[in-house]
Amino acid sequence: MNENKTGTLYLCATPIGNLEDITFRVLRTLKEVDLIAAEDTRNSIKLLNHFEIKTPMTSYHEYNKIDKAYQLVDKLREGKNIALITDAGTPGISDPGEDIVRICYEEGIPVTSLPGPAACITALTMSGLPTRRFAFEAFLPKDKKEHQAVLEELKNETRTIIIYEAPHHLVKTLKELSDTLGGERRLTICRELTKRHEEKRQTTFAESLSYYEVNEPRGEYVLIIEGKSRAQMEEEQRAGWESMSIEEHMEHYESRGIDRKEAMKLVARDRGVSKRDIYKELLS
């Protein structure tokens, strides 16, 4: 694999539900490396047994991610090649993989990623919502202050938003997002991705809350949420300006050293009217 003295850390994407989604390259790598670092060895042994992979495993998870990372770095320095796998999907996406990658770079250890399944991308591409620009939030923060700060940031997010949620928190999260983004905001709710009973539900926050009041959430969820439209942002900005008098609006710009003629032009732009209309209002 690696002819250099230092080993390489291989980030290996594993299936998120359907075992057929594993790549030939990942299978070969898992067989050839010296060690596999797994988020949960009890879960990953099922995958390894299915594909008859006998490579030794060690645990690497949220509760040992720093100390264990340095232990793994020592093995990499000795020339051992290590594959990192998560319970499902791509390592480093909403799991402690990002920490060992950072430490490897700091320690001069080669890192490479073997692409494959990722729940966020799988859900996004089948959501029916815009995919060109998106913001991946993973699970909302547990810390109350940070949690509220993220919700505030999402109020004016124009990109498609991706959020993960567990079934026992789904209704609470939908309620918070509905209160923050509006009950009529569109979203696609995905669950059981790549599995036999895969589900995609195009809905709104209001509709989804009504649905889950009578249908208990089951399985892991990915929420793909429509971003705030620029038209809505412009409308809200215009409403904010219109709450001011023309004179107050003019003062807003003139107090910043902008001459009266240019200020009238800016006020007209903000309010979506002509400069002549502003001039007439000021005269009257």
XYZ file of C-alpha atoms in Angstrom:
284
model
C 0.000 0.000 0.000
C 2.361 2.648 1.244
C 6.066 2.242 0.454
C 7.095 5.100 2.740
C 8.224 4.422 6.299
C 5.241 6.322 7.672
C 1.864 4.663 7.361
C -1.264 6.235 5.886
C -4.653 6.852 7.466
C -7.419 5.708 5.103
C -10.882 7.189 5.676
C -13.181 4.449 4.416
C -16.842 5.162 3.723
C -19.130 2.273 4.693
C -22.799 1.606 3.811
C -25.521 3.597 5.555
C -28.031 0.778 5.181
C -27.504 -1.246 2.024
C -24.365 -3.403 2.107
C -24.162 -3.351 -1.692
C -23.124 0.321 -1.519
C -19.601 -0.490 -0.303
C -16.931 0.098 -2.967
C -14.389 -2.402 -4.278
C -11.639 0.003 -3.243
C -12.874 0.176 0.359
C -13.136 -3.629 0.540
C -9.593 -4.049 -0.755
C -8.249 -1.416 1.618
C -9.962 -2.912 4.662
C -8.362 -6.250 3.823
C -4.874 -4.833 3.200
C -4.390 -2.362 6.085
C -2.734 -3.429 9.325
C -5.520 -2.157 11.570
C -9.099 -0.898 11.359
C -10.174 1.827 13.803
C -13.957 1.561 14.193
C -16.482 3.784 15.951
C -18.206 0.710 17.418
C -16.395 -2.600 16.970
C -19.550 -4.528 17.890
C -21.375 -2.926 14.980
C -18.496 -3.058 12.508
C -17.723 -6.732 13.093
C -20.992 -7.537 11.315
C -19.771 -5.653 8.236
C -16.332 -7.299 8.332
C -17.802 -10.772 8.806
C -20.207 -10.257 5.898
C -17.292 -9.514 3.568
C -14.937 -12.033 5.213
C -12.446 -9.387 6.334
C -10.088 -10.634 9.051
C -8.133 -7.402 9.730
C -7.757 -6.603 13.463
C -9.973 -3.863 14.857
C -9.643 -1.280 17.609
C -12.190 1.220 18.920
C -12.044 4.917 18.093
C -15.062 6.907 19.270
C -16.279 10.160 20.810
C -15.114 9.278 24.320
C -11.517 8.315 23.488
C -11.003 10.356 20.327
C -8.007 12.436 21.449
C -5.945 9.979 23.504
C -6.640 7.153 21.066
C -5.797 9.379 18.090
C -2.257 9.855 19.394
C -1.938 6.109 20.019
C -2.955 5.488 16.415
C -0.543 8.169 15.204
C 2.270 6.297 16.959
C 1.338 3.163 15.023
C 1.218 5.156 11.781
C 4.717 6.480 12.511
C 5.878 2.888 12.857
C 4.718 2.302 9.282
C 1.352 0.717 10.016
C -1.491 1.536 7.639
C -4.813 2.195 9.385
C -8.355 2.372 8.025
C -10.894 4.504 9.882
C -14.557 3.543 9.634
C -17.666 4.903 11.292
C -20.884 3.053 12.145
C -22.289 4.136 8.786
C -21.274 6.570 6.077
C -18.155 8.663 5.595
C -15.726 9.176 8.508
C -15.344 12.810 9.540
C -18.969 13.693 8.760
C -20.657 14.313 12.123
C -18.322 11.934 13.984
C -14.906 12.061 15.731
C -13.066 11.289 12.485
C -12.377 14.988 11.988
C -10.231 15.046 15.135
C -7.829 12.302 14.111
C -7.530 13.824 10.627
C -6.553 17.170 12.156
C -4.021 15.485 14.457
C -2.532 13.509 11.544
C -1.935 16.727 9.622
C -0.336 18.305 12.691
C 1.927 15.245 13.074
C 2.821 14.979 9.379
C 0.926 11.718 8.790
C -0.511 11.084 5.288
C -4.313 10.972 5.086
C -6.522 9.948 2.181
C -10.269 9.500 1.813
C -12.019 6.698 -0.043
C -15.363 8.152 -1.160
C -18.655 6.401 -0.689
C -22.000 6.722 1.094
C -22.931 9.818 3.114
C -26.451 10.249 4.478
C -26.409 14.029 4.004
C -25.614 13.851 0.278
C -27.880 10.872 -0.335
C -30.836 12.717 1.194
C -30.011 16.034 -0.481
C -29.884 14.622 -3.981
C -33.299 12.932 -3.670
C -34.997 15.779 -1.768
C -36.317 17.715 -4.741
C -34.897 20.919 -3.220
C -32.026 23.031 -4.641
C -28.671 21.245 -4.412
C -26.216 23.838 -5.770
C -25.733 25.552 -2.412
C -26.338 23.894 0.930
C -25.476 24.268 4.622
C -24.810 21.065 6.548
C -25.656 21.464 10.251
C -25.657 17.747 11.245
C -27.239 17.437 14.724
C -28.188 20.746 16.336
C -25.924 21.541 19.342
C -26.903 20.181 22.762
C -25.646 23.270 24.586
C -28.682 25.556 25.004
C -26.867 28.802 24.233
C -25.142 27.418 21.143
C -28.386 25.696 20.101
C -30.273 28.998 20.153
C -27.451 30.780 18.335
C -27.561 28.257 15.488
C -31.349 28.610 15.185
C -30.934 32.388 14.940
C -28.326 31.955 12.203
C -30.670 29.717 10.237
C -33.356 32.413 10.117
C -31.638 34.140 7.196
C -29.944 31.117 5.620
C -30.623 31.176 1.865
C -28.930 27.842 1.154
C -30.666 24.480 1.475
C -30.194 23.290 5.071
C -29.363 19.696 6.085
C -30.029 18.554 9.658
C -29.776 15.103 11.257
C -32.172 14.056 14.021
C -32.933 11.018 16.165
C -36.551 9.773 16.392
C -37.072 10.734 20.058
C -36.069 14.357 19.357
C -37.717 14.749 15.949
C -40.990 16.438 16.983
C -39.212 18.875 19.317
C -36.760 19.833 16.575
C -39.510 20.234 13.972
C -41.394 22.531 16.390
C -38.301 24.662 17.021
C -37.543 24.935 13.308
C -41.172 25.741 12.535
C -41.142 28.553 15.105
C -37.844 29.842 13.700
C -38.323 29.429 9.948
C -42.114 29.473 9.611
C -44.677 26.693 9.447
C -45.041 26.960 5.674
C -41.331 26.491 4.942
C -40.863 23.474 2.681
C -38.703 20.502 3.619
C -38.138 16.888 2.670
C -37.895 14.397 5.545
C -35.866 11.264 4.751
C -35.525 8.066 6.785
C -34.263 4.499 6.319
C -31.976 5.718 3.524
C -30.882 3.019 1.019
C -32.940 0.394 2.878
C -35.967 -1.537 1.661
C -38.457 0.790 3.369
C -36.699 4.038 2.444
C -39.029 7.000 2.900
C -39.005 10.545 1.490
C -41.727 12.922 2.611
C -42.022 16.315 0.882
C -43.909 18.496 3.319
C -43.944 21.723 5.344
C -43.175 22.144 9.025
C -46.856 22.608 9.822
C -47.867 19.476 7.899
C -45.042 17.373 9.333
C -45.936 18.266 12.913
C -49.535 17.210 12.297
C -48.327 13.948 10.759
C -45.972 12.987 13.604
C -48.618 13.761 16.227
C -50.329 10.546 15.107
C -47.363 8.639 13.610
C -44.566 7.874 16.041
C -41.129 8.690 14.544
C -38.959 5.621 13.962
C -35.421 5.390 12.614
C -32.810 8.069 11.983
C -33.947 11.181 10.108
C -32.357 13.618 7.680
C -34.185 16.924 7.228
C -33.572 18.767 3.965
C -34.953 22.278 4.431
C -35.607 24.934 1.820
C -33.471 28.038 2.319
C -34.988 31.470 2.748
C -35.763 32.990 -0.640
C -34.035 36.197 -1.639
C -37.438 37.616 -2.561
C -38.603 37.059 1.025
C -35.452 38.666 2.391
C -35.914 41.700 0.161
C -39.571 41.928 1.203
C -38.615 41.828 4.892
C -35.898 44.434 4.386
C -38.345 46.665 2.524
C -40.889 46.299 5.321
C -38.205 47.334 7.785
C -37.421 50.476 5.813
C -41.101 51.294 5.352
C -41.568 51.302 9.122
C -39.409 54.458 9.081
C -40.502 57.839 7.775
C -38.843 59.118 4.574
C -37.039 61.754 6.638
C -35.695 59.126 9.070
C -34.638 56.967 6.158
C -32.786 59.920 4.575
C -31.116 60.686 7.904
C -29.899 57.091 8.073
C -27.718 57.706 5.022
C -26.938 61.405 5.416
C -25.605 60.798 8.940
C -22.968 58.588 7.320
C -21.702 61.420 5.134
C -23.659 60.515 1.983
C -24.832 63.582 0.042
C -28.566 64.256 -0.253
C -28.845 63.318 -3.933
C -27.192 59.914 -3.417
C -29.200 59.374 -0.214
C -32.454 59.834 -2.160
C -31.259 57.252 -4.672
C -30.489 54.746 -1.895
C -33.805 55.364 -0.135
C -35.674 54.811 -3.405
C -33.794 51.531 -3.931
C -34.561 50.326 -0.400
C -38.249 51.045 -0.764
C -38.617 49.764 -4.314
C -39.821 53.110 -5.690
C -38.403 55.765 -8.019
C -36.110 58.569 -6.924
C -38.786 60.999 -8.168
C -41.283 59.516 -5.683
C -38.867 60.162 -2.812
C -38.243 63.704 -4.013
C -42.012 64.411 -4.105
C -42.478 62.982 -0.602
C -39.721 65.190 0.746
C -41.188 68.284 -0.898
C -44.607 67.623 0.584
